[in-house]
Structure formats: structure tokens, C-alpha cells
PDB file of C-alpha atoms in Angstrom:
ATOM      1  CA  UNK A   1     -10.754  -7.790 -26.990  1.00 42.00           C
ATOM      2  CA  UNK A   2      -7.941  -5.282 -27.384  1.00 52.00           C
ATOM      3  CA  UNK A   3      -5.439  -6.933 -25.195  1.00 57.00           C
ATOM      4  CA  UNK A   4      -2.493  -4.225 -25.272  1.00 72.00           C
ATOM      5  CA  UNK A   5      -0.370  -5.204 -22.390  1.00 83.00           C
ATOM      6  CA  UNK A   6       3.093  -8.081 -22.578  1.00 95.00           C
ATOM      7  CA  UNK A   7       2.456 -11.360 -21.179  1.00 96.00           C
ATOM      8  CA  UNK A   8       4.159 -13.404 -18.523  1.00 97.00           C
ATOM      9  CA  UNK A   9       6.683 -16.254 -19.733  1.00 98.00           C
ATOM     10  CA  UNK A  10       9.913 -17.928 -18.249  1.00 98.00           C
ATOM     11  CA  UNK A  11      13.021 -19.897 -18.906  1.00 98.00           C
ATOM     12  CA  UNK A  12      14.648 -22.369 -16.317  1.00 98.00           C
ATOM     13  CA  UNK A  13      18.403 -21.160 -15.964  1.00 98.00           C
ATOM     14  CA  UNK A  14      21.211 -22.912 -13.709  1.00 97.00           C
ATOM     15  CA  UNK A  15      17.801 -24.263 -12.387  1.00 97.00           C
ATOM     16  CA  UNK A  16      16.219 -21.271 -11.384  1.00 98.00           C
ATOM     17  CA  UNK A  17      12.731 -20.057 -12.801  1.00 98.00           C
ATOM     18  CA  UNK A  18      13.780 -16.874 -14.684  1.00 98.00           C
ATOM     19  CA  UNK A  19      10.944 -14.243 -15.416  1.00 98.00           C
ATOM     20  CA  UNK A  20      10.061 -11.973 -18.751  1.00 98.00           C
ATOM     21  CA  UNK A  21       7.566 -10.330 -20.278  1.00 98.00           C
ATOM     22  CA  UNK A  22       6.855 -10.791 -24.296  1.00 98.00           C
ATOM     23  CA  UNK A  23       5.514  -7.839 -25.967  1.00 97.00           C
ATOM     24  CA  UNK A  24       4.536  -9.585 -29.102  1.00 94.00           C
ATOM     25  CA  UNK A  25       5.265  -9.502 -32.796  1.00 93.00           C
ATOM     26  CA  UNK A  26       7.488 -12.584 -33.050  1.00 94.00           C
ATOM     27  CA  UNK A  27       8.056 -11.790 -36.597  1.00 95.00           C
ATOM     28  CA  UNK A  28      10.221  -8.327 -36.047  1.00 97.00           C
ATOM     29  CA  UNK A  29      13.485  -8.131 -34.992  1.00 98.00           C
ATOM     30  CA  UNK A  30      14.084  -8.926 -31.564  1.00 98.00           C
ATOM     31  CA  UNK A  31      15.218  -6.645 -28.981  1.00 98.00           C
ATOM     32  CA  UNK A  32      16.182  -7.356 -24.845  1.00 99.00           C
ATOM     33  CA  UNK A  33      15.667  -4.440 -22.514  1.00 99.00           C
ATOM     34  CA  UNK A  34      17.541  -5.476 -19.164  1.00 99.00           C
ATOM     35  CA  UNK A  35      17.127  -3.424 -16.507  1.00 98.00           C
ATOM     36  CA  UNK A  36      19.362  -2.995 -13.417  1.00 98.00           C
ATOM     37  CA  UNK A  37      19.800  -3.897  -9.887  1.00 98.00           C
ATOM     38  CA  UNK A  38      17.538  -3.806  -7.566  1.00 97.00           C
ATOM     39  CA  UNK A  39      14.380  -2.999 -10.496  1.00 98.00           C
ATOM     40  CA  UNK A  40      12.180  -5.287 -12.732  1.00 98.00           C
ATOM     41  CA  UNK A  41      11.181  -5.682 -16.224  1.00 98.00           C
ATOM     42  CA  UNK A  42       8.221  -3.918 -16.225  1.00 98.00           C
ATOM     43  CA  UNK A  43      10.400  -0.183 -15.633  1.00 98.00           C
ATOM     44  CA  UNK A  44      10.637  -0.722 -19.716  1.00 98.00           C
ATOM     45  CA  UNK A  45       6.720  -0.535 -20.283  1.00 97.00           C
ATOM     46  CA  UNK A  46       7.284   3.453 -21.547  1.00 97.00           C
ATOM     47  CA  UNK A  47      10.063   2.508 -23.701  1.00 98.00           C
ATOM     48  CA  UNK A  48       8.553  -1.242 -24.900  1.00 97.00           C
ATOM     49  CA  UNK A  49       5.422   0.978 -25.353  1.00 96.00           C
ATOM     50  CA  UNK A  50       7.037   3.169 -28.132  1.00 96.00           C
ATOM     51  CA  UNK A  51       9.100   0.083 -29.711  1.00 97.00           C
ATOM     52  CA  UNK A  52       6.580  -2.484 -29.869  1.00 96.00           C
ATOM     53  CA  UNK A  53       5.414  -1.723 -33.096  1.00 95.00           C
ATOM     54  CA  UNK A  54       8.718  -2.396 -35.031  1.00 97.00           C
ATOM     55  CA  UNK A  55      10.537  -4.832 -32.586  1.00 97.00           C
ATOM     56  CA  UNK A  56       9.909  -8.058 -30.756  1.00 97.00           C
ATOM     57  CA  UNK A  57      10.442  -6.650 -26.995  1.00 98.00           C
ATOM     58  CA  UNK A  58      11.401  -8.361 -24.432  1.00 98.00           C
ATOM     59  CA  UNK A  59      12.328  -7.792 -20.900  1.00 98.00           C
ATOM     60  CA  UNK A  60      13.858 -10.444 -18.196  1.00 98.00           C
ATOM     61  CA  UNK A  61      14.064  -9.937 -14.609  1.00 98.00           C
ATOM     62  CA  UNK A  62      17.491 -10.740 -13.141  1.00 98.00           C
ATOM     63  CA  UNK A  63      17.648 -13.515 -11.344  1.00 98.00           C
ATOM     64  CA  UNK A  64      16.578 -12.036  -7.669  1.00 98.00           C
ATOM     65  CA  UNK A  65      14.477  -9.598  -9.152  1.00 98.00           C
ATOM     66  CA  UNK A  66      11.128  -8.868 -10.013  1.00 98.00           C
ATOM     67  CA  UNK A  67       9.270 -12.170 -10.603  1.00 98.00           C
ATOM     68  CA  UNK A  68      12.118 -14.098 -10.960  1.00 98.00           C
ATOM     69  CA  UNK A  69      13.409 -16.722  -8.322  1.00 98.00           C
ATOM     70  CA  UNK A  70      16.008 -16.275  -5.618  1.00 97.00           C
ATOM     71  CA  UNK A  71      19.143 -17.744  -5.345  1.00 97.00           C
ATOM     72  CA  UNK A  72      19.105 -19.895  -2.275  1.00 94.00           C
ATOM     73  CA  UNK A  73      22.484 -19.191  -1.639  1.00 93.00           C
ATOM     74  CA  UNK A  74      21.831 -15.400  -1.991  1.00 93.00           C
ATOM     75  CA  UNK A  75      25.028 -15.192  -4.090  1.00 94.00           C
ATOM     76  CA  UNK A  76      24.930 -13.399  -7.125  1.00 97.00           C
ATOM     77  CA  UNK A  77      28.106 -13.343  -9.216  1.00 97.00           C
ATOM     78  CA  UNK A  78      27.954 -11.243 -12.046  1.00 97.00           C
ATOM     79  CA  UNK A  79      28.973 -14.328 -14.229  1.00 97.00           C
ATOM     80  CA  UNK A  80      25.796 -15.819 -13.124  1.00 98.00           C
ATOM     81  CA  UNK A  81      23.866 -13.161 -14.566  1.00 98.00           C
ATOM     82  CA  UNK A  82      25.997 -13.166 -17.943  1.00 98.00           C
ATOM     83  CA  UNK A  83      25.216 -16.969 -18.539  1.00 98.00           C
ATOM     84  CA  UNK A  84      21.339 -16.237 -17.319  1.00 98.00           C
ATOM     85  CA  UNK A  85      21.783 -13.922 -20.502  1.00 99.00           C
ATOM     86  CA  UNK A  86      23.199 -16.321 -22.833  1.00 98.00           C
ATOM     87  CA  UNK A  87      20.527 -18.694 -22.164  1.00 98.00           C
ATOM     88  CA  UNK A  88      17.788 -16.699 -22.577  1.00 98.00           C
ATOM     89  CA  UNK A  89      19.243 -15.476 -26.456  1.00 98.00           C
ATOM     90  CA  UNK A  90      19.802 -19.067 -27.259  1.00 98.00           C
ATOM     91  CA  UNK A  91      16.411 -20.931 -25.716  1.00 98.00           C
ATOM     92  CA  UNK A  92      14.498 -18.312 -26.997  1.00 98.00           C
ATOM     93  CA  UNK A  93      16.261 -18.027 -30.515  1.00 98.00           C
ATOM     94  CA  UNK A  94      16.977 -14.362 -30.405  1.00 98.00           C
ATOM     95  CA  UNK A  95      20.594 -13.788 -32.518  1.00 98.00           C
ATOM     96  CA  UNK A  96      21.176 -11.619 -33.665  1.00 98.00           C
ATOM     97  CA  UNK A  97      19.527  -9.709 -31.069  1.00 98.00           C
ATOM     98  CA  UNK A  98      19.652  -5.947 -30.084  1.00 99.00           C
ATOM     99  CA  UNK A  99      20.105  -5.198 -26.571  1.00 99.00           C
ATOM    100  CA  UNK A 100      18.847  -1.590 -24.960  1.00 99.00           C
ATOM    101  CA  UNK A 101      20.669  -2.366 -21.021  1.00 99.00           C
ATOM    102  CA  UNK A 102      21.004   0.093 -17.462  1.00 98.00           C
ATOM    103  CA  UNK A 103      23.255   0.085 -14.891  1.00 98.00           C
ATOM    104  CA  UNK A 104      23.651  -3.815 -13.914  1.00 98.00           C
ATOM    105  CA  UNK A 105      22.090  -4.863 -16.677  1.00 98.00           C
ATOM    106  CA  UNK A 106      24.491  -2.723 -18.734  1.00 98.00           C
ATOM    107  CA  UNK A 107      27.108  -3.992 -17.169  1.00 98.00           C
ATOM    108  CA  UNK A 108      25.831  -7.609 -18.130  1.00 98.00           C
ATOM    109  CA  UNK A 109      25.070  -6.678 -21.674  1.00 99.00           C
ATOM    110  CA  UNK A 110      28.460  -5.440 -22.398  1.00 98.00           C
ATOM    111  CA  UNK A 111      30.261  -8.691 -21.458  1.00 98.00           C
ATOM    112  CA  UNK A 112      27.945 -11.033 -23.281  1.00 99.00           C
ATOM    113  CA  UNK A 113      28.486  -8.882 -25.908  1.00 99.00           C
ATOM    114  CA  UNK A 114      32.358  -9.344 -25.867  1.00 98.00           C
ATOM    115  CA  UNK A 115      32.011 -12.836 -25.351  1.00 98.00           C
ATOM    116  CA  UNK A 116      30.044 -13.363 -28.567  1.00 98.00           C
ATOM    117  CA  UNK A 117      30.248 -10.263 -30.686  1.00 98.00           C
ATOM    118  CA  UNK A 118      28.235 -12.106 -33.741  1.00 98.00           C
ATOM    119  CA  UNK A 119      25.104 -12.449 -31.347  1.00 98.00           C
ATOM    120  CA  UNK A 120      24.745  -9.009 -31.242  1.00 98.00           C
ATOM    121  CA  UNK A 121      23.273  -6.414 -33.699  1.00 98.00           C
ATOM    122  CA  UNK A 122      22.969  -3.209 -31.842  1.00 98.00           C
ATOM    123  CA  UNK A 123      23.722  -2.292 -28.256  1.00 99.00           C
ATOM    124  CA  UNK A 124      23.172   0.786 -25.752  1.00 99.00           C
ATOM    125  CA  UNK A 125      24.350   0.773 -22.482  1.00 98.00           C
ATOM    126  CA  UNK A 126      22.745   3.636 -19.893  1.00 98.00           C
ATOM    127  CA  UNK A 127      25.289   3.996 -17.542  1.00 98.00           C
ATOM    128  CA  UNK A 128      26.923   0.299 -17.419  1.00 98.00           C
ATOM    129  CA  UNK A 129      30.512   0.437 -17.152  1.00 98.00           C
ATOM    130  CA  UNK A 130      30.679   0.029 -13.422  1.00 95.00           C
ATOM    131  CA  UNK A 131      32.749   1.941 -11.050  1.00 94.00           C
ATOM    132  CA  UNK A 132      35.199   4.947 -12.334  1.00 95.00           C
ATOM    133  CA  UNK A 133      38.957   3.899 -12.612  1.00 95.00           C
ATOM    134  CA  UNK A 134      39.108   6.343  -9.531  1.00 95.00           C
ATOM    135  CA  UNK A 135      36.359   4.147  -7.493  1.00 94.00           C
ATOM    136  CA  UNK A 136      38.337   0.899  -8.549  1.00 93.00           C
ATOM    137  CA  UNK A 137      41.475   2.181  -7.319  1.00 94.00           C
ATOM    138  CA  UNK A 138      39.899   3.132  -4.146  1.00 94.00           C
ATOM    139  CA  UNK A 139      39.042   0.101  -3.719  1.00 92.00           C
ATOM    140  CA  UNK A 140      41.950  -2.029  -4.070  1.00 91.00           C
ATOM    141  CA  UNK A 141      43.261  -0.139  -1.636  1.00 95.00           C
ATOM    142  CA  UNK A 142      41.590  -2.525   0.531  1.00 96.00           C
ATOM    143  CA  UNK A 143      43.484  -5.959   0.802  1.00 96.00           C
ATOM    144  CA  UNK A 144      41.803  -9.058  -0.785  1.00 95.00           C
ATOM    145  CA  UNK A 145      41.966 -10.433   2.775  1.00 96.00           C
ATOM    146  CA  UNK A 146      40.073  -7.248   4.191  1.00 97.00           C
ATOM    147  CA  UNK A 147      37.943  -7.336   1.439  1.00 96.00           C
ATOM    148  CA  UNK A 148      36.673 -10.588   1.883  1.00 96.00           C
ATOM    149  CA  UNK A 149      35.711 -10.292   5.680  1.00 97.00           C
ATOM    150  CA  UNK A 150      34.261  -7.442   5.026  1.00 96.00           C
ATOM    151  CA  UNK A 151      31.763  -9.315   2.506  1.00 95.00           C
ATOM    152  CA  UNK A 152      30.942 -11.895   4.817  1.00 95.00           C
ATOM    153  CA  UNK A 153      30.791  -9.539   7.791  1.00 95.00           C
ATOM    154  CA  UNK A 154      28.077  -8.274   5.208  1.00 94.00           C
ATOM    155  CA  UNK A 155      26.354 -11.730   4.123  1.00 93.00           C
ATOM    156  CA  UNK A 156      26.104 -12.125   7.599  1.00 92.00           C
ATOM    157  CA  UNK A 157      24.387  -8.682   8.263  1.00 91.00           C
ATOM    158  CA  UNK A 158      21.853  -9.380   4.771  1.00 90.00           C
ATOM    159  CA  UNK A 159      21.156 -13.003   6.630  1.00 88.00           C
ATOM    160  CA  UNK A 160      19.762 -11.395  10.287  1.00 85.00           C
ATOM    161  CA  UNK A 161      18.239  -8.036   8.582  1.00 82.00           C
ATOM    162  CA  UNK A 162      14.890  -8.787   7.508  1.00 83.00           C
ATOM    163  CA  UNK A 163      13.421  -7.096   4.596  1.00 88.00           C
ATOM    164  CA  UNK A 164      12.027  -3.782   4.716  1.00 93.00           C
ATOM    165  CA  UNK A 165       7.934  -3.742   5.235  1.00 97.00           C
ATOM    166  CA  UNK A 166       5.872  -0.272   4.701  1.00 98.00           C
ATOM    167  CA  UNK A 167       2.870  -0.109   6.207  1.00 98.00           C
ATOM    168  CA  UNK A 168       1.205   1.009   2.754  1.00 98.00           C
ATOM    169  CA  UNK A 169       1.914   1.123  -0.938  1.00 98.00           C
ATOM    170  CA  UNK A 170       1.803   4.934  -0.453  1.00 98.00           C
ATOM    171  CA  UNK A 171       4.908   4.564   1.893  1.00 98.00           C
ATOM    172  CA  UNK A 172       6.246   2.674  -0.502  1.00 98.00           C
ATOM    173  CA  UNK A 173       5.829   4.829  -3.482  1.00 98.00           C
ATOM    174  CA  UNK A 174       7.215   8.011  -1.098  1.00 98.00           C
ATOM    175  CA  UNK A 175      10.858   5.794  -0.870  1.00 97.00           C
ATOM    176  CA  UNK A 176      10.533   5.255  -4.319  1.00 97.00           C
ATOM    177  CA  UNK A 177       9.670   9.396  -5.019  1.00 97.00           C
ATOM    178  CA  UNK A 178      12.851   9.665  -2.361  1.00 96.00           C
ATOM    179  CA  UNK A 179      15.068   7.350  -4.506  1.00 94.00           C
ATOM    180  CA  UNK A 180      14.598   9.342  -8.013  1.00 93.00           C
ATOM    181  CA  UNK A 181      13.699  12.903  -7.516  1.00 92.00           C
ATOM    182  CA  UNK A 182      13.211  13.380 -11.191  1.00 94.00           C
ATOM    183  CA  UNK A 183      10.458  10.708 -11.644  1.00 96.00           C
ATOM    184  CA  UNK A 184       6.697  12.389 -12.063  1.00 96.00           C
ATOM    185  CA  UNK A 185       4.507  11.186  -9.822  1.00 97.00           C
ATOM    186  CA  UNK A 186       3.100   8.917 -12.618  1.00 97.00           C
ATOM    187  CA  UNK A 187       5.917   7.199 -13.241  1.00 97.00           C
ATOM    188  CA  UNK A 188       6.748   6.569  -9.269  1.00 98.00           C
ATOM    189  CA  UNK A 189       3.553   4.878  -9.072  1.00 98.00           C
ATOM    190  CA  UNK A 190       4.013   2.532 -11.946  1.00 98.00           C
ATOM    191  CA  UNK A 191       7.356   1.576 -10.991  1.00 98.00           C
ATOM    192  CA  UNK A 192       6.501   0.766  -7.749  1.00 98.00           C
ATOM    193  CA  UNK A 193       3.333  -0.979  -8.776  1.00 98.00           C
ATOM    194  CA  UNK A 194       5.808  -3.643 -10.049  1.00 98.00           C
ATOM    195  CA  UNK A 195       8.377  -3.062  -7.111  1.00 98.00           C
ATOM    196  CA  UNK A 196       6.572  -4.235  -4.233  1.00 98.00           C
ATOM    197  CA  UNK A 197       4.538  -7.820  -3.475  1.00 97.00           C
ATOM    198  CA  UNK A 198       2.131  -8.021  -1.158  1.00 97.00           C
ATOM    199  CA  UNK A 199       2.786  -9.716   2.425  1.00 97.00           C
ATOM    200  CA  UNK A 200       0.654 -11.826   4.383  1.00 96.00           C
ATOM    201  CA  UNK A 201       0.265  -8.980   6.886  1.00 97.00           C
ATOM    202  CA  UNK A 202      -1.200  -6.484   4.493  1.00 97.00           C
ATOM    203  CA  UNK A 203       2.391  -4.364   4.391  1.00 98.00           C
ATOM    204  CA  UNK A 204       4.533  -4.335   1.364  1.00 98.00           C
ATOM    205  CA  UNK A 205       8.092  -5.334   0.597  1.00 98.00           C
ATOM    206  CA  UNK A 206      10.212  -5.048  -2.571  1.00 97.00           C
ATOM    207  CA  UNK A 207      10.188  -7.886  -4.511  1.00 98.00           C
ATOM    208  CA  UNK A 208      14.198  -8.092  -5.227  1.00 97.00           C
ATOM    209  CA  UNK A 209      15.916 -10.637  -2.818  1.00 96.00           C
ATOM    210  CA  UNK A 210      17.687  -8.255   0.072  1.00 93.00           C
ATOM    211  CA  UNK A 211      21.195 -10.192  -0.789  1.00 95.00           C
ATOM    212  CA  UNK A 212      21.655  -8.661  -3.954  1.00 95.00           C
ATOM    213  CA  UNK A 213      23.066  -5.441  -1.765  1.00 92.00           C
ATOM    214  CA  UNK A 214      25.590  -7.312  -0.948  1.00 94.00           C
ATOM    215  CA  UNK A 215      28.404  -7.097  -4.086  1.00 92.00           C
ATOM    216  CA  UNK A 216      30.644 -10.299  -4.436  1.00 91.00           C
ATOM    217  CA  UNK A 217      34.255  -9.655  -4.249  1.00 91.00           C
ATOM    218  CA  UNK A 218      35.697 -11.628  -6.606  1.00 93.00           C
ATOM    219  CA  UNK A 219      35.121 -10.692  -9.982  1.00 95.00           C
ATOM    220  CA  UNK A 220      36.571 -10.847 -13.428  1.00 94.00           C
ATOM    221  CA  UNK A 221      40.416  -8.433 -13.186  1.00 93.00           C
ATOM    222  CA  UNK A 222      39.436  -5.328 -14.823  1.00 94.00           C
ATOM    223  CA  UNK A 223      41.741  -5.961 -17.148  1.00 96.00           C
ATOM    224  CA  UNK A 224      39.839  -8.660 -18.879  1.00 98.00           C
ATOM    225  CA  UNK A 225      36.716  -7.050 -18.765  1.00 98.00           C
ATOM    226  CA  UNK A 226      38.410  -3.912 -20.985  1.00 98.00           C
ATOM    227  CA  UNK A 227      39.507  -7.347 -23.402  1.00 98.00           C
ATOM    228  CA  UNK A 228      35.793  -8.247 -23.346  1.00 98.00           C
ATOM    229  CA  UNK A 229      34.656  -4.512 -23.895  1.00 98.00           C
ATOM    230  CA  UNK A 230      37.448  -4.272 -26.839  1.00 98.00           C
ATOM    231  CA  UNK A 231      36.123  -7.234 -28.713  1.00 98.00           C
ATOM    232  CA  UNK A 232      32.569  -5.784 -29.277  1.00 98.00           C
ATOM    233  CA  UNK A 233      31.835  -5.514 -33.048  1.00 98.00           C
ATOM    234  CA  UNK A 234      28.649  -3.720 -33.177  1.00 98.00           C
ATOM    235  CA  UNK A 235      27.565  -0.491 -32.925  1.00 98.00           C
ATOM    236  CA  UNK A 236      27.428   0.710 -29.524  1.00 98.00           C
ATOM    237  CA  UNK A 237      25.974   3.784 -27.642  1.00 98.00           C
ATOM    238  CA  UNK A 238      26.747   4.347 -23.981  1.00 98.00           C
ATOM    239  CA  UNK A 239      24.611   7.101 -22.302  1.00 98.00           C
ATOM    240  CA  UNK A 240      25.174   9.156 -19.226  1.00 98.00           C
ATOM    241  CA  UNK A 241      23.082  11.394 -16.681  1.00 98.00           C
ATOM    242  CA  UNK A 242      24.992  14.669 -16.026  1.00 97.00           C
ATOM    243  CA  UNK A 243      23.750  14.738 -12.921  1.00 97.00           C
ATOM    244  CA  UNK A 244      24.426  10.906 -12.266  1.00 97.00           C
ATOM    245  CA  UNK A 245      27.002   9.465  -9.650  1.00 95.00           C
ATOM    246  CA  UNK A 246      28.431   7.534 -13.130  1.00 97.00           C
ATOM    247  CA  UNK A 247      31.684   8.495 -14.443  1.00 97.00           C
ATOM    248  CA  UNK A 248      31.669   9.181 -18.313  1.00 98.00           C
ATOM    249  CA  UNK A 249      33.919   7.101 -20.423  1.00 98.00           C
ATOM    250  CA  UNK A 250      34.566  10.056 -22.111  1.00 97.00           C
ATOM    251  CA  UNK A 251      35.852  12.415 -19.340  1.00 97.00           C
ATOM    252  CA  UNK A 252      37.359   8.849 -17.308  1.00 97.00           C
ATOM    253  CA  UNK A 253      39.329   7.051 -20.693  1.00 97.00           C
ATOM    254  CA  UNK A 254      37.261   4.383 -20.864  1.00 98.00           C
ATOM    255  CA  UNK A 255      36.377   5.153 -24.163  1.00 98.00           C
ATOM    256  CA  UNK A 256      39.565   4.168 -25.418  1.00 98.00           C
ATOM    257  CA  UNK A 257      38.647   0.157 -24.987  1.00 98.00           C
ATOM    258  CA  UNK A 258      35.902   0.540 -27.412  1.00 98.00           C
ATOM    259  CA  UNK A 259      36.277   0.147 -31.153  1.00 97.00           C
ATOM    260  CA  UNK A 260      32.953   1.134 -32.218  1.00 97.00           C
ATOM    261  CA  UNK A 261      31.408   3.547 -29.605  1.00 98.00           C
ATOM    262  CA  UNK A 262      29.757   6.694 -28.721  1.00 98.00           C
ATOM    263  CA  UNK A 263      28.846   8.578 -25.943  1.00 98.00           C
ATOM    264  CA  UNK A 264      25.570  10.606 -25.696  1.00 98.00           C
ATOM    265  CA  UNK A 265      25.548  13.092 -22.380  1.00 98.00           C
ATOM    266  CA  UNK A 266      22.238  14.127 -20.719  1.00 98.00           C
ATOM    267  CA  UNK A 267      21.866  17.205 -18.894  1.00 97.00           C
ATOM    268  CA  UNK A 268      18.895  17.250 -16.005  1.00 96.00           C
ATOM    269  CA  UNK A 269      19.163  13.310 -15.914  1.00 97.00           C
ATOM    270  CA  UNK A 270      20.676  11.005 -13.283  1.00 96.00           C
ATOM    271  CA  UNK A 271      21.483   7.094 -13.277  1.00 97.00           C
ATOM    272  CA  UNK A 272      17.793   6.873 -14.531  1.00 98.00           C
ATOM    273  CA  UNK A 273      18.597   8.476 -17.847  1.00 98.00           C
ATOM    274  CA  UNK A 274      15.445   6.727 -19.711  1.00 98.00           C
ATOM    275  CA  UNK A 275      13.186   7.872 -17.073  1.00 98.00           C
ATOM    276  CA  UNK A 276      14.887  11.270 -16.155  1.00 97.00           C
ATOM    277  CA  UNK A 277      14.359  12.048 -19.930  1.00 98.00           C
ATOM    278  CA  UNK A 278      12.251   9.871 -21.405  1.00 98.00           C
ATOM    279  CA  UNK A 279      11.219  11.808 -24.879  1.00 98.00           C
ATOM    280  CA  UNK A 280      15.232  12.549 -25.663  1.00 98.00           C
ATOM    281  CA  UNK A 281      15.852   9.494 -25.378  1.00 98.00           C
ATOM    282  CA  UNK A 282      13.616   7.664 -26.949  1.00 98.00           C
ATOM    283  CA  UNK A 283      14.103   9.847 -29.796  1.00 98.00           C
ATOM    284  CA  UNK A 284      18.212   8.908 -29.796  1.00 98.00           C
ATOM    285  CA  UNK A 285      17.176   5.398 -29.254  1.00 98.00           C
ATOM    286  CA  UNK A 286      14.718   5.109 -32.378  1.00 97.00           C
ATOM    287  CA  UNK A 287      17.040   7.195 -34.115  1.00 98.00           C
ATOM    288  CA  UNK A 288      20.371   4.399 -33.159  1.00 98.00           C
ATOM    289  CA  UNK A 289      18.541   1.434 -33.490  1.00 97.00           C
TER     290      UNK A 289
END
């Protein structure tokens, strides 16, 4: 048999049953593709598909994602996800490991990077910075005080909203279509092939846990998450959608925290960059790495 698809492991991780799929060739260099919130693993296939060859890929699902367990308290600090990260390099062996990360999983990538700099080889960050200085400034306009009602006003609101159901996969893949206007309609349908489970009433509901909406409000001061961005070593590339809600670093400042960065800018692309424009960027990718 010519068995060309990744196959289904785990790790256990602040005891939860963590999710990822192997790719194979244990004997390359290893390389983590984390995706962001609200999507699962398998939205690497296209990119694990052209890297298999020369890499051993592998993608997690975030905690409360894809086929990986729910918190039971439906909490999910981003410092959870950063030590979910750590495990997974040191159970499975992986540093010094290469990391390709989007959006949350960008985000994640970049801290575990600053925490241990000598872990990792190579990283590239679609979009992972986070809010603008202009959206964080917005923000603390709020009062802590405010801020926190207003996130359990919202737990609240997650806890009595039950998750969406479709009626069919096809409505499914149409909100999906809806959510990325630049995906091709083969994409859509893989994507959402791995997006939605199956429930006992024949309708279909995205697999992600419908807490992880709801953003915690305490969090690292920004401050020490520009220490944390300053102390990565390697070679980093952070890539941006010119059509994306993202700020760039380069246009923002951000920039300035790094000591070994660059910043690649992609015209008809969104926050999906690797989708939006797959062949580009696979060819920067193969190019970086």
C-alpha cells in the first residue's frame, strides 16, 4: 500500500489529551506547524504536503481545537497554550525545532520562542503579533474593573449559547466560503472537512470548543511580551496579508523589539496569508527555512 496521508497521535498536557498529526520521516529535521484560533491541524495538509519530503512535520491542535480535548473550565489563557507547546517539543524530543505558526498560534510560537531561544532553529510567524499598539491602547481605555465584567458578562453568554448546528456540511462549507473570500472552492471544502464533527442529529457543528471566543483578560503586560519577543535568537520571518485586519510591524514599530527579523508583505492576501497565496509562499518558506 501507498499510504500517503499523516497519522493520528497525542500527548497528555496539564491532563488534557492533546491532538497531532505525524507526517513521517523521523530522521529529518523536525518542524511544528501551529495553526490558529478557532482552526485545526489538518489546514497545514497543502503546506505539510510540499515539506514532507525534507522535514519531520508535525501539526498539534490547540487545546479546544480540532481533535483535541476541551478545557472543562472553558478557560484558555494564552500561558496555557505556551506550556501545551513546551511539552509537546520536550515529550516528543523535537529541539532544536523549526516552527512555521498563524495568528494564535503565532502568537504562541513567538513567546516560547523568547522563553527558550536555544530550542528554536527557525521561526515564521503569519500574522502573530496580536493586536496593533493602536487596538491595545483602545483597549485599556477600558478599566480593569470594566474589563473584567465584561468577560464574565461574556463567559456567561458562551455558557447559555449553544453551539452553532447547520443543517448540512454544504451550509457549513458556505460559512466557511463566507469567512475567507479568497479560498477556492477546493480548499473551503477541505478545511471544513476537518472543521466540523458530526452530531447525533445528522447536523454539523465546528469542532473548536465555543469558549475559546471568549479572550481572557488578564494576560502577560505588553511590556514583557516585547522582553520575550527581544530575546529571540533565531532567524525570524513575520508575514502579513495586505488586505488583512493585522497591523504590520513594519508600518506599527513593532519591528523595533526584534533583533533578528524580517517582514515579508503580501498583496491580494488576508489573515490567511498561506492559503490566500499559497504558491508565494511556499516558495518564501522553502526558500527561509
Amino acid at each position: 500500500m501507498n499510504l500517503t496521508g499523516p497519522t493520528s497521535q497525542s500527548i497528555i498536557s496539564q491532563r488534557t489529551r492533546l491532538h497531532y498529526v505525524d507526517w513521517g520521516n523521523p530522521d529529518k529535521p523536525p518542524l511544528i506547524l501551529l495553526h490558529g484560533g478557532r482552526d485545526h491541524a489538518r489546514s497545514w495538509d497543502w503546506t505539510a504536503m510540499q515539506l514532507r519530503e525534507d522535514w519531520h512535520v508535525i501539526c498539534p491542535d490547540l487545546r479546544g481545537h480540532g481533535d483535541s480535548e476541551w478545557n472543562m473550565s472553558g478557560d484558555y489563557p494564552i500561558t496555557g497554550y505556551v506550556y501545551d507547546l513546551a511539552q509537546l517539543v520536550h515529550q516528543l524530543g523535537l529541539a532544536p525545532v523549526t516552527i512555521v505558526a498563524h495568528s494564535l498560534g503565532g502568537n504562541i510560537a513567538l513567546r516560547f520562542t523568547g522563553l527558550y531561544p536555544d530550542q528554536v532553529r527557525r521561526l515564521v510567524a503569519i500574522e502573530g503579533l496580536g493586536p496593533s499598539p493602536a487596538m491595545q491602547e483602545k483597549r485599556l481605555e477600558v478599566s480593569f474593573d470594566e474589563r473584567m465584567r465584561r468577560w464574565i458578562h461574556d463567559k456567561r453568554a458562551a455558557a447559555a449559547r449553544l453551539p452553532k448546528r447547520y443543517a448540512s456540511f454544504e451550509e457549513a462549507y458556505a460559512r466557511m466560503m463566507e469567512a475567507n473570500t479568497y479560498l477556492s472552492a477546493e480548499q473551503g471544502h477541505h478545511l471544513t472537512l476537518h472543521a466540523v464533527m458530526r452530531n447525533e442529529d445528522g447536523s454539523y457543528s465546528w469542532k473548536f470548543d465555543p469558549y475559546v471566543h471568549v479572550w481572557p483578560t488578564i494576560d502577560l503586560p505588553y511590556e514583557e511580551i516585547e522582553t520575550l519577543w527581544g530575546q529571540i535568537d533565531c532567524p525570524t520571518r513575520l508575514i502579513y496579508g495586505q488586505d488583512s485586519w493585522a497591523s504590520n510591524p513594519e508600518e506599527d514599530g513593532r519591528i523595533r523589539f526584534f533583533r533578528n527579523a524580517s517582514v515579508s508583505s503580501y498583496e491580494k492576501a488576508g489573515h490567511w496569508v498561506h492559503h490566500d497565496q499559497f504558491d508565494r509562499f511556499i516558495a518564501e518558506l522553502q526558500e527561509f527555512l
